[in-house]
Coordinates of C-alpha atoms in Angstrom, one line a residue:
X906 CA 67.7 121.3 97.2
X907 CA 67.8 119.9 100.7
X908 CA 70.2 117.2 101.7
X909 CA 71.2 115.8 105.1
X910 CA 73.9 118.1 106.5
X911 CA 74.4 116.6 109.9
X912 CA 77.4 114.3 109.8
X913 CA 76.1 112.3 112.7
X914 CA 73.1 111.2 110.8
X915 CA 75.1 110.4 107.7
X916 CA 77.7 108.2 109.3
X917 CA 75.4 106.5 111.8
X918 CA 73.3 105.4 108.8
X919 CA 76.4 104.1 107.0
X920 CA 77.5 102.0 110.0
X921 CA 74.0 100.5 110.4
X922 CA 73.8 99.5 106.7
X923 CA 77.1 97.8 106.4
X924 CA 77.5 95.3 109.2
X925 CA 80.7 93.7 107.9
X926 CA 82.7 96.7 109.1
X927 CA 81.5 96.6 112.7
X928 CA 85.0 95.5 113.8
X929 CA 86.5 98.9 112.8
X930 CA 86.7 101.4 115.6
X931 CA 84.6 104.1 114.0
X932 CA 84.1 107.2 116.1
X933 CA 81.9 109.9 114.6
X934 CA 81.4 112.1 117.6
X935 CA 81.5 115.9 117.1
X936 CA 84.2 116.2 119.7
X937 CA 86.5 113.7 117.9
X938 CA 86.0 115.5 114.6
X939 CA 87.1 118.7 116.2
X940 CA 90.0 117.0 118.1
X941 CA 91.3 115.6 114.8
X942 CA 91.2 119.0 113.2
X943 CA 92.9 120.6 116.3
X944 CA 95.7 118.0 116.1
X945 CA 96.4 119.0 112.5
X946 CA 96.3 122.7 113.4
X947 CA 99.0 122.1 116.0
X948 CA 101.1 120.2 113.5
X949 CA 100.9 123.1 111.0
X950 CA 101.2 125.7 113.7
X951 CA 98.3 127.7 112.5
X952 CA 95.1 128.9 114.3
X953 CA 91.5 128.0 113.7
X954 CA 90.9 131.4 112.2
X955 CA 93.9 131.0 109.8
X956 CA 92.6 127.5 108.7
X957 CA 89.1 128.9 108.1
X958 CA 90.5 131.7 105.9
X959 CA 92.6 129.2 104.0
X960 CA 89.4 127.2 103.3
X961 CA 87.6 130.3 101.9
X962 CA 85.2 130.4 104.9
X963 CA 84.4 133.0 107.5
X964 CA 87.5 133.6 109.6
X965 CA 85.6 132.6 112.8
X966 CA 84.0 129.5 111.2
X967 CA 85.9 126.9 113.2
X968 CA 85.8 128.8 116.5
X969 CA 82.1 129.2 116.2
X970 CA 81.6 125.5 115.6
X971 CA 83.7 124.7 118.7
X972 CA 81.9 127.2 120.9
X973 CA 78.4 125.7 120.1
X974 CA 78.0 122.3 121.7
X975 CA 75.2 121.3 119.3
X976 CA 76.3 122.8 116.0
X977 CA 77.7 120.5 113.4
X978 CA 79.6 121.8 110.3
X979 CA 78.0 121.4 106.9
X980 CA 79.6 118.6 104.9
X981 CA 80.7 120.9 102.1
X982 CA 82.3 123.3 104.6
X983 CA 84.0 120.4 106.4
X984 CA 85.4 119.2 103.1
X985 CA 86.9 122.6 102.4
X986 CA 88.5 122.7 105.9
X987 CA 90.0 119.2 105.3
X988 CA 91.3 120.2 101.9
X989 CA 92.9 123.3 103.3
X990 CA 94.6 121.2 106.0
X991 CA 95.6 118.3 103.8
X992 CA 93.4 115.9 105.7
X993 CA 91.2 113.1 104.3
X994 CA 87.5 113.9 105.2
X995 CA 86.8 110.2 105.8
X996 CA 89.5 110.0 108.4
X997 CA 88.4 113.3 110.1
X998 CA 84.8 112.1 110.4
X999 CA 85.4 108.4 111.2
X1000 CA 89.0 108.0 112.4
X1001 CA 89.4 105.2 109.7
X1002 CA 91.7 104.9 106.7
X1003 CA 94.6 107.1 105.7
X1004 CA 94.9 110.4 107.6
X1005 CA 96.5 112.8 105.0
X1006 CA 95.4 113.4 101.5
X1007 CA 98.8 112.2 100.1
X1008 CA 98.8 109.0 102.1
X1009 CA 98.3 105.6 100.5
X1010 CA 96.3 103.0 102.3
X1011 CA 98.4 99.9 101.6
X1012 CA 97.0 98.2 104.7
X1013 CA 93.4 98.5 103.7
X1014 CA 91.4 95.3 103.0
X1015 CA 90.9 94.4 99.4
X1016 CA 87.3 95.1 98.5
X1017 CA 85.5 92.4 96.6
X1018 CA 83.3 94.4 94.2
X1019 CA 80.6 92.4 92.3
X1020 CA 80.8 93.1 88.6
X1021 CA 77.6 94.5 87.2
X1022 CA 76.6 95.9 83.8
X1023 CA 73.9 98.5 84.3
X1024 CA 75.5 101.8 83.7
X1025 CA 75.6 103.6 80.3
X1026 CA 77.7 106.7 80.4
X1027 CA 75.8 108.2 77.4
X1028 CA 72.5 108.4 79.4
X1029 CA 70.0 106.3 81.1
X1030 CA 69.8 102.6 80.5
X1031 CA 68.0 99.5 81.7
X1032 CA 69.9 97.8 84.6
X1033 CA 70.6 94.1 84.4
X1034 CA 71.5 91.5 87.0
X1035 CA 75.1 91.0 88.2
X1036 CA 77.1 89.1 85.6
X1037 CA 77.7 85.5 86.3
X1038 CA 81.1 84.4 84.9
X1039 CA 84.3 82.9 86.0
X1040 CA 85.1 86.1 88.0
X1041 CA 81.8 87.8 89.1
X1042 CA 83.8 89.7 91.8
X1043 CA 86.6 92.1 91.1
X1044 CA 89.3 92.5 93.8
X1045 CA 90.1 96.2 94.3
X1046 CA 92.8 97.2 96.8
X1047 CA 93.3 100.5 98.7
X1048 CA 89.7 101.4 99.4
X1049 CA 88.2 102.5 102.7
X1050 CA 85.4 100.4 104.2
X1051 CA 82.3 100.7 102.0
X1052 CA 79.7 98.8 99.9
X1053 CA 81.3 98.5 96.4
X1054 CA 80.0 97.7 93.0
X1055 CA 82.0 97.4 89.8
X1056 CA 80.4 98.7 86.6
X1057 CA 81.7 98.8 83.0
X1058 CA 81.2 102.1 81.3
X1059 CA 79.5 102.3 77.9
X1060 CA 79.7 105.4 75.8
X1061 CA 81.8 108.5 75.8
X1062 CA 79.9 111.1 77.9
X1063 CA 82.4 110.7 80.7
X1064 CA 85.5 109.9 78.7
X1065 CA 87.6 112.6 80.3
X1066 CA 87.6 110.5 83.5
X1067 CA 86.4 107.1 82.5
X1068 CA 86.8 106.1 78.8
X1069 CA 84.4 103.6 77.2
X1070 CA 85.2 100.1 78.4
X1071 CA 86.8 101.2 81.6
X1072 CA 85.5 99.9 85.0
X1073 CA 84.2 102.3 87.7
X1074 CA 84.2 101.3 91.3
X1075 CA 81.1 102.7 93.0
X1076 CA 80.7 103.0 96.8
X1077 CA 77.0 102.5 97.6
X1078 CA 77.8 103.6 101.2
X1079 CA 78.7 107.1 100.1
X1080 CA 75.6 108.9 98.8
X1081 CA 76.2 112.3 100.2
X1082 CA 76.4 114.7 97.2
X1083 CA 79.4 117.0 96.9
X1084 CA 79.8 119.4 93.9
X1085 CA 82.3 118.2 91.2
X1086 CA 82.4 114.7 92.5
X1087 CA 81.4 111.7 90.4
X1088 CA 78.4 109.5 91.1
X1089 CA 76.0 106.9 89.7
X1090 CA 72.4 108.1 89.9
X1091 CA 69.1 106.4 89.5
X1092 CA 65.5 107.3 89.0
X1093 CA 63.4 106.9 92.1
X1094 CA 62.3 103.4 91.2
X1095 CA 65.9 102.4 90.3
X1096 CA 64.7 101.3 86.8
X1097 CA 67.4 103.4 85.1
X1098 CA 70.9 104.6 85.9
X1099 CA 73.5 107.0 84.7
X1100 CA 77.1 107.9 85.6
X1101 CA 77.7 111.7 85.8
X1102 CA 79.4 114.5 87.7
X1103 CA 77.2 116.3 90.3
X1104 CA 77.0 120.1 90.0
X1105 CA 74.9 122.5 92.0
X1106 CA 73.5 126.0 91.5
X1107 CA 71.5 124.9 89.6
X1108 CA 71.4 121.2 90.5
X1109 CA 72.4 119.1 87.5
X1110 CA 74.1 116.0 86.3
X1111 CA 77.0 116.9 84.0
X1112 CA 78.8 114.9 81.3
X1113 CA 82.6 115.1 81.5
X1114 CA 83.5 114.5 77.9
X1115 CA 85.5 115.5 74.8
X1116 CA 82.2 115.1 72.9
X1117 CA 80.3 118.4 72.9
X1118 CA 77.1 116.6 71.9
X1119 CA 76.5 115.6 75.5
X1120 CA 74.5 118.0 77.6
X1121 CA 73.8 118.4 81.3
X1122 CA 70.7 116.9 82.8
X1123 CA 68.8 119.6 84.8
X1124 CA 66.7 118.3 87.7
X1125 CA 63.2 119.2 88.9
X1126 CA 63.5 117.0 92.0
X1127 CA 66.3 115.5 94.2
X1128 CA 68.2 112.6 92.5
X1129 CA 68.4 109.1 93.8
X1130 CA 72.1 108.5 94.4
X1131 CA 73.3 104.9 94.0
X1132 CA 76.9 105.7 95.1
X1133 CA 80.0 107.7 94.6
X1134 CA 82.6 106.6 92.0
X1135 CA 85.8 106.0 94.0
X1136 CA 88.1 104.5 91.3
X1137 CA 88.4 104.1 87.6
X1138 CA 90.2 101.0 86.3
X1139 CA 91.3 100.4 82.7
X1140 CA 93.6 98.3 80.5
X1141 CA 96.3 100.1 78.6

């Protein structure tokens, strides 16, 4: 399955779609990405080759990227480098938000996520309009800039991460698929939707459940990604 692998295209598209974040100093240049990685290497006192090995990549991966002025790292490989260095991929690619994986972004703007009701975690279901009640928007703190939607989960096919009745916060600005991450998917006409974990080789949408009755959905064509699930909220 083919997906966009050039980070420049991905993040330029993101910045064009979401005008409300134009005031943030987003810098997605290849040089800045490599500079941010180099800064972290200096802090950890390790070489590019050591970092590449830690990430499970070819030892010369980073040095090859640096030597080629037109080559961009694949997104999945960049994620592995960032994980190995303890860096947040979003910060490495944009310069925005918390820098380290363990950092909390207490200074982030509170996202106002409209509350919808169009995801059923047990499979595909008909979407409905955003609910109109006393609180149609849900304030969600600590999120990076994005385009957020709040959805209440129905069913138990994802109950290991989002029990029935919990609320998932979906970033519609983040549609780049990464294995083992959680997304909301739709059919090409957006008439149906489902919340699942993305897995590759082979490409499939997997349940994440204590209920063995749920099975993976294998795909014959690329899925339509509505957004990545960034947060799960629930009452205890």
